[in-house]
Short mmCIF file of C-alpha atoms in Angstrom, two decimals:
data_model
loop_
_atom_site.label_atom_id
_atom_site.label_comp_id
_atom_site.label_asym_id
_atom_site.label_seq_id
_atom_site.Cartn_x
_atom_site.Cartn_y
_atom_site.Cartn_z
CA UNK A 17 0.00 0.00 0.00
CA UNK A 18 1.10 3.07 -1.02
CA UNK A 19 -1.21 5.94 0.74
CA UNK A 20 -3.47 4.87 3.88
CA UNK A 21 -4.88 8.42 3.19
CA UNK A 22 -4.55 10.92 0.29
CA UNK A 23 -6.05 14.35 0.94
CA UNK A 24 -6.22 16.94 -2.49
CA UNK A 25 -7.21 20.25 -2.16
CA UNK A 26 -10.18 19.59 0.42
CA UNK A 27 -12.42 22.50 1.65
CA UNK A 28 -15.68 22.85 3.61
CA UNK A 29 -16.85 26.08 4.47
CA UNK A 30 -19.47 26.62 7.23
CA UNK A 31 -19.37 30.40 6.77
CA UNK A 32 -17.79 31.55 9.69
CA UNK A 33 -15.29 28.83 9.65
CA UNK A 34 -13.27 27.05 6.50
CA UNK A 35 -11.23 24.37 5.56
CA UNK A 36 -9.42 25.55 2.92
CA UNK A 37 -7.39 23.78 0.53
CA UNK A 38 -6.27 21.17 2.29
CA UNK A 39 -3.03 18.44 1.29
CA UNK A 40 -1.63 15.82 3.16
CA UNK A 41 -0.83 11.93 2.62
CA UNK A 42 -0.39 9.19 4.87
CA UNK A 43 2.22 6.09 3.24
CA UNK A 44 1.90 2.79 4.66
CA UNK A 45 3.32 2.51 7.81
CA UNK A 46 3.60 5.80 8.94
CA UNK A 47 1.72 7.85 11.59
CA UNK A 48 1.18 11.22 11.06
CA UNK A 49 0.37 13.90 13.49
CA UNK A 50 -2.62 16.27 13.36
CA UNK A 51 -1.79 19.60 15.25
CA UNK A 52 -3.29 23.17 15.51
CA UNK A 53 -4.97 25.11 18.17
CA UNK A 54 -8.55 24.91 19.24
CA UNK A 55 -10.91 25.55 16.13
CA UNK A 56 -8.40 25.30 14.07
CA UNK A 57 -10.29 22.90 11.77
CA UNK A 58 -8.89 19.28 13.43
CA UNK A 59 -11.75 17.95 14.05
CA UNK A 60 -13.44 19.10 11.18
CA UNK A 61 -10.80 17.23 8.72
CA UNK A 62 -11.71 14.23 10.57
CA UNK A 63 -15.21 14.27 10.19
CA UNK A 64 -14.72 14.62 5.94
CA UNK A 65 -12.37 11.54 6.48
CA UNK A 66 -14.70 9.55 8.23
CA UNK A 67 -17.46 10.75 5.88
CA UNK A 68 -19.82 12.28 9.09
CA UNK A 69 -19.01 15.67 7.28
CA UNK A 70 -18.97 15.79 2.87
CA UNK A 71 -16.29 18.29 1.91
CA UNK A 72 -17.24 20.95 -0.93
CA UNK A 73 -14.44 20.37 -2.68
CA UNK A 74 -11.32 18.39 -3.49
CA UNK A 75 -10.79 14.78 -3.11
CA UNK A 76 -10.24 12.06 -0.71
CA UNK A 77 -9.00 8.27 -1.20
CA UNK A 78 -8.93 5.86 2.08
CA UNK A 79 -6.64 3.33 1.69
CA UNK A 80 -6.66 3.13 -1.85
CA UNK A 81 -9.95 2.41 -2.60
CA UNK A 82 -11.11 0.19 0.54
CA UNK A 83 -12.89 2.98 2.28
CA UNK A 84 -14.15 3.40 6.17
CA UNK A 85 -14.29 -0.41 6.25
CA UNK A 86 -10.83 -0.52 6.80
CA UNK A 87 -10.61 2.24 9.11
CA UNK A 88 -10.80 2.27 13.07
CA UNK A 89 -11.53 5.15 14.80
CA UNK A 90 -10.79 6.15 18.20
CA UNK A 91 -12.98 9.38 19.82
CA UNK A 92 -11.56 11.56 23.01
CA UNK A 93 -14.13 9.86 24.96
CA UNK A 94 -15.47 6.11 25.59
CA UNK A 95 -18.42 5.87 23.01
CA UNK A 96 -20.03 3.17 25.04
CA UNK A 97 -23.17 3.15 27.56
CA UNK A 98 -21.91 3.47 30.95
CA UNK A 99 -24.18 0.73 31.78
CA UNK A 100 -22.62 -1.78 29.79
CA UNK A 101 -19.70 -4.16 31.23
CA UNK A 102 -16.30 -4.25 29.58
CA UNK A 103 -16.73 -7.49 28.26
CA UNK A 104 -20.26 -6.31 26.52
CA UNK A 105 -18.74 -3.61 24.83
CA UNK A 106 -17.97 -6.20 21.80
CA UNK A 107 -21.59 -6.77 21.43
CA UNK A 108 -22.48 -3.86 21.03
CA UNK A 109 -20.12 -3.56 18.08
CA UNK A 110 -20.62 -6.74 16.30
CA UNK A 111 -23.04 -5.93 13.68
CA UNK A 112 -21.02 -2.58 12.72
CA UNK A 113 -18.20 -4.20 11.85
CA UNK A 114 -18.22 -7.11 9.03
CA UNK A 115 -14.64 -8.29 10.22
CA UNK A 116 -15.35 -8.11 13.87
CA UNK A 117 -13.40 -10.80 15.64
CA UNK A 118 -14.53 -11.88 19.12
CA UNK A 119 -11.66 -13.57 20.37
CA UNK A 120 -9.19 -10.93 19.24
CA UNK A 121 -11.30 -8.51 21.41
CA UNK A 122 -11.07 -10.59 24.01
CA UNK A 123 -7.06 -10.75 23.75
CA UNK A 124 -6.78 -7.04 24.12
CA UNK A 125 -8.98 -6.89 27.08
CA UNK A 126 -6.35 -9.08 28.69
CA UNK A 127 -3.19 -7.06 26.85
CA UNK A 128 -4.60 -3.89 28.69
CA UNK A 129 -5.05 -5.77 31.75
CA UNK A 130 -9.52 -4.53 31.49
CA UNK A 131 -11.70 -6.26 34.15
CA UNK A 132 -14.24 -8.32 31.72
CA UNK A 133 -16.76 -7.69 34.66
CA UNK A 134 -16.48 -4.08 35.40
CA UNK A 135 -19.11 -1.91 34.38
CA UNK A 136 -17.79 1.21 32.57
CA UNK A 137 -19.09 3.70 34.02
CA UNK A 138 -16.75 2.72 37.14
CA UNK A 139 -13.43 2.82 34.69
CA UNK A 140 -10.83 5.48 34.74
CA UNK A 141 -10.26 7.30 31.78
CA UNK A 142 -6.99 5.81 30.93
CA UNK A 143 -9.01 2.12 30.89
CA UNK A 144 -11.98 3.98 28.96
CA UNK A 145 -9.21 4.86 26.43
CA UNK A 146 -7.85 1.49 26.24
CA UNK A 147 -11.25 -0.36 25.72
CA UNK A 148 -12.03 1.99 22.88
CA UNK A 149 -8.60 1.32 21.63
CA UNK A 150 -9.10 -2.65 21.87
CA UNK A 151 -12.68 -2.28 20.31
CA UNK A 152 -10.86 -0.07 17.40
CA UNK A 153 -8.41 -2.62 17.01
CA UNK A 154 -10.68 -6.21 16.97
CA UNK A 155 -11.74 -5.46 13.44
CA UNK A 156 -8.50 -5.83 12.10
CA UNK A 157 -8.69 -2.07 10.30
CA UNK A 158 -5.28 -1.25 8.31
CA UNK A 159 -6.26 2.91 9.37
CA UNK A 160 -6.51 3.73 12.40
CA UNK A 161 -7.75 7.75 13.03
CA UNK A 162 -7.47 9.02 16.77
CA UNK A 163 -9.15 12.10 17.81
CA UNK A 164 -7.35 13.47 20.76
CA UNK A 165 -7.12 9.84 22.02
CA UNK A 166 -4.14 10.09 24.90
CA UNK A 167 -5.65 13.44 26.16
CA UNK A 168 -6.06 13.27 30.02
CA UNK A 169 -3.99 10.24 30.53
CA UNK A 170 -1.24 10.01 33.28
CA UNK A 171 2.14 9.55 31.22
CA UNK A 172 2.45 5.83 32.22
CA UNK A 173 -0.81 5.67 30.18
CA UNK A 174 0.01 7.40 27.62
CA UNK A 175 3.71 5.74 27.15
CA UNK A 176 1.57 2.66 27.10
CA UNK A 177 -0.56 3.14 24.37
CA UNK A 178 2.00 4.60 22.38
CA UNK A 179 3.72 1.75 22.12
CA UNK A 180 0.28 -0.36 21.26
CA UNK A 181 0.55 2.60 18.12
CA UNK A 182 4.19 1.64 16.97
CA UNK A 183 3.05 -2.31 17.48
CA UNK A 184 0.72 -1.60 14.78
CA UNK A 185 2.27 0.42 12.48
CA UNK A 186 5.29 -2.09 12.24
CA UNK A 187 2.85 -3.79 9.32
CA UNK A 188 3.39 -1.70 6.53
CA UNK A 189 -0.09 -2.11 5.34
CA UNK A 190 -1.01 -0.33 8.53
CA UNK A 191 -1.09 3.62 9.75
CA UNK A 192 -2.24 5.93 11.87
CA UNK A 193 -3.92 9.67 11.68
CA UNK A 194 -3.66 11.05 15.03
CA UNK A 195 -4.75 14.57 16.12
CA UNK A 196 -3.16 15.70 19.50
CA UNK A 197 -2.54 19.13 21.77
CA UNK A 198 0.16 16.97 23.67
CA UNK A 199 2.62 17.67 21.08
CA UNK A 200 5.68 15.75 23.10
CA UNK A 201 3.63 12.12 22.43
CA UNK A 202 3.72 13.35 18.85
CA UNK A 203 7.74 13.77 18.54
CA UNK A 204 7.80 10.25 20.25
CA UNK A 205 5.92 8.57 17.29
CA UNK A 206 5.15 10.42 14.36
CA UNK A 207 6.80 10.35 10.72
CA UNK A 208 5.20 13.12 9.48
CA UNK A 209 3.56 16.38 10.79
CA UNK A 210 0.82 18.63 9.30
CA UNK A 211 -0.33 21.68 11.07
CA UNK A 212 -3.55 23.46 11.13
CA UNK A 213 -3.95 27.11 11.46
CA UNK A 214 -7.03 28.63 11.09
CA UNK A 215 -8.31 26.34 8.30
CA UNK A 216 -4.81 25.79 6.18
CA UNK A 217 -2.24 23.45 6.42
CA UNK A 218 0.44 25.84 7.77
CA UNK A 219 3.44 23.25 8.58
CA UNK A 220 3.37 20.28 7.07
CA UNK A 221 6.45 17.41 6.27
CA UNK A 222 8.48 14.59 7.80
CA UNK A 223 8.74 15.20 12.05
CA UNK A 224 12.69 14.68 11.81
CA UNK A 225 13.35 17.07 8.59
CA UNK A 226 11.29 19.36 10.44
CA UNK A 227 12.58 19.60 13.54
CA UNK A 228 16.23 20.07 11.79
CA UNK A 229 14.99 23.22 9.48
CA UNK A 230 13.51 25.23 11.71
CA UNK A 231 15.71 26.98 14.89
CA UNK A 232 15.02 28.42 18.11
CA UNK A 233 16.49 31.95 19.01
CA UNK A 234 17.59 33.38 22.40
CA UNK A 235 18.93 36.51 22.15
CA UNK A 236 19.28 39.87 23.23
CA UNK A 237 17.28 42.58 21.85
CA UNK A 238 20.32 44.17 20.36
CA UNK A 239 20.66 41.02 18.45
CA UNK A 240 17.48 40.25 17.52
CA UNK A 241 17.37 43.97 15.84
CA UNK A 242 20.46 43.17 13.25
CA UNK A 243 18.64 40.06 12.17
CA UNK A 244 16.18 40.25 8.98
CA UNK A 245 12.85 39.51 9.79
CA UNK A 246 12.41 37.56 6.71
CA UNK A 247 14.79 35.05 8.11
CA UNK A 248 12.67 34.64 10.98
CA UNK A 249 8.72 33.26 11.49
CA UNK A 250 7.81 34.51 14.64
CA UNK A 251 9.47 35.99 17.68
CA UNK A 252 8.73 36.79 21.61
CA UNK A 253 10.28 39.98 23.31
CA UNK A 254 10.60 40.09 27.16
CA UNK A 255 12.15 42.47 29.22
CA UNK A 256 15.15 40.09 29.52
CA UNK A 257 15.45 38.58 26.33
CA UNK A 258 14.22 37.50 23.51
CA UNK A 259 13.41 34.33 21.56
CA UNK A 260 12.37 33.57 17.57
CA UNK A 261 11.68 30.53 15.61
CA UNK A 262 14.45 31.05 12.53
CA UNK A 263 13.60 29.82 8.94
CA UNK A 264 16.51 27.88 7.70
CA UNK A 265 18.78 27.21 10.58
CA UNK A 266 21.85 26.49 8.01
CA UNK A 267 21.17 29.81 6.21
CA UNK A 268 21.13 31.32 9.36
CA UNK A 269 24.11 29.94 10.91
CA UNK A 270 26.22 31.06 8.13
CA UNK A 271 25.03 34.78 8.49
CA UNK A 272 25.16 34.81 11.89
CA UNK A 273 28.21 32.28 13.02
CA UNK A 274 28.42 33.99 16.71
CA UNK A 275 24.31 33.38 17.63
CA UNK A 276 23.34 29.94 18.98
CA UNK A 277 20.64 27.93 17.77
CA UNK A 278 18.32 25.24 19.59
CA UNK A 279 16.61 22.93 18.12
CA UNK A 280 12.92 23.68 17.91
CA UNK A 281 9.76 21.43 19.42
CA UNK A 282 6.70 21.18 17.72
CA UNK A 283 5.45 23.34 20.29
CA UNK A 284 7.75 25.98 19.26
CA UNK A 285 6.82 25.73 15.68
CA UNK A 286 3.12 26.33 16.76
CA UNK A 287 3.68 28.87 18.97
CA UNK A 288 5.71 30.93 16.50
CA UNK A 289 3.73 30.47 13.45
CA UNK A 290 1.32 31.86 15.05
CA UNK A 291 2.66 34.69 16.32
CA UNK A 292 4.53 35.28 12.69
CA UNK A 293 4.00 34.62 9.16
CA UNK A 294 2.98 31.14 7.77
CA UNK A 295 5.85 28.86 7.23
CA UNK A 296 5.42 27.53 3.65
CA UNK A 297 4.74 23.91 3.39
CA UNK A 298 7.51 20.95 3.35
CA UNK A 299 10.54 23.05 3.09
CA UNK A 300 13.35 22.61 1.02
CA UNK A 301 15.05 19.13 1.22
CA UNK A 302 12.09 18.14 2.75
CA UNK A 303 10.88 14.84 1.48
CA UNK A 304 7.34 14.88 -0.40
CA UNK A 305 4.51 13.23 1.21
#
């Protein structure tokens, strides 16, 4: 497989809100990160994927042709009745899912350590997680698309399930969409990055190529004043200092040899962008996707 998911030029406008021309791929294997502030439109992208919303434009292919049945989906919170048990949860899948496999649920409960017999409205929200995450999983999908899945977990959670995420996307026929504010569990495992900023894909490329493009300025204000500001995409000016996300960190290195460079987080890069102008998409070098 190629492309798990192949985005063209999407948009869906709502009026006061717009998706607007929207790119991105997903190759086999891969997981790619979904990040952007509140309202920036993750959600919304989601929805078209998953077909709850229909886009006004552009095109999208799932998995070359397959479609949602080969797609598992994991919400920010536990889609089942509270009344349920764990162990019912499967049930009340069954007849959604033409590849549902009973036993295989049954082998995650155990993986994630779930109480068969518990009801769920007396789980935690780390074990609500995980039983959506087993129930996304016991259909055997090849995508799987998580909506701000590890949000509220402890980080022994989180670590956890993170792992479960590189276990399946060691089968290259697999991969994983994942939309998250905790951008540190996105360095961890993600390939690729694509930002959303107010409807547009703002950042978007491999995590690692990234992450070695882009630098992070701390300076005084008498050197942040000799510096160009197209060489920069945002900056932040305290009383003390001051700190900017530069362009091309090579570029800038060579015009400014005595000024020291960190490397950025994807934090940084949203925080910046934001504050600056939009950083154009998959920089040079930068492999396509």
């Amino acid at each position: 497989m190629e492309y798990a998911v192949k985005i063209d030029h999407m948009t869906k406008d709502f009026g006061s809100f717009a998706l607007k021309d929207v790119s991105l791929a997903i190759p086999g294997g891969t997981i790619l990160g979904l990040i952007g502030e509140n309202g920036a439109g993750k959600s919304t992208l989601i929805k078209c994927l998953l077909g709850i919303l229909h886009p006004d434009g552009g095109e999208i292919s799932l998995l070359e042709g397959e479609g949602l049945a080969g797609v598992g989906y994991v919400p920010d919170e536990c889609p089942f009745p509270d009344a349920l048990k764990v162990s019912q949860a499967g049930g009340f899948l069954r007849g959604m899912f033409s590849g549902w496999e009973e036993a295989l649920f049954g082998h995650y409960l155990e993986r994630f350590e779930l109480p068969a017999d518990r009801k769920i409205k007396d789980l935690s929200r780390g074990m609500k997680m995980k039983l959506t995450i087993a129930a996304a999983l016991s259909h055997r999908p090849k995508l799987l698309v998580l909506d701000e899945a590890t949000s509220g977990l402890d980080p022994v959670v989180r670590d956890e399930i993170l792992d479960e995420f590189l276990n399946f996307i060691s089968d290259e026929d697999h991969a994983i969409l994942i939309s998250s504010h905790i951008t540190s569990d996105l360095e961890k495992i993600c390939d690729y990055v694509t930002y959303l900023h107010k409807g547009r894909v703002t950042i978007s490329g491999a995590k690692d190529e990234l992450l070695t493009h882009y630098g992070k300025l701390s300076c005084s204000k008498a050197d942040l004043a000799r510096i160009a500001p197209d060489l920069l995409v945002g900056k932040r000016e305290g009383e003390y200092g001051c700190q900017a996300l530069v362009k091309d960190r090579a570029a800038f290195r060579a015009a400014f040899p005595d000024l020291e460079l960190d490397p950025p987080s994807l934090e940084d890069l949203m925080i910046f962008t934001v504050r600056g102008d939009p950083l154009p998409v998959a920089p040079a070098g930068n492999k396509s996707i």
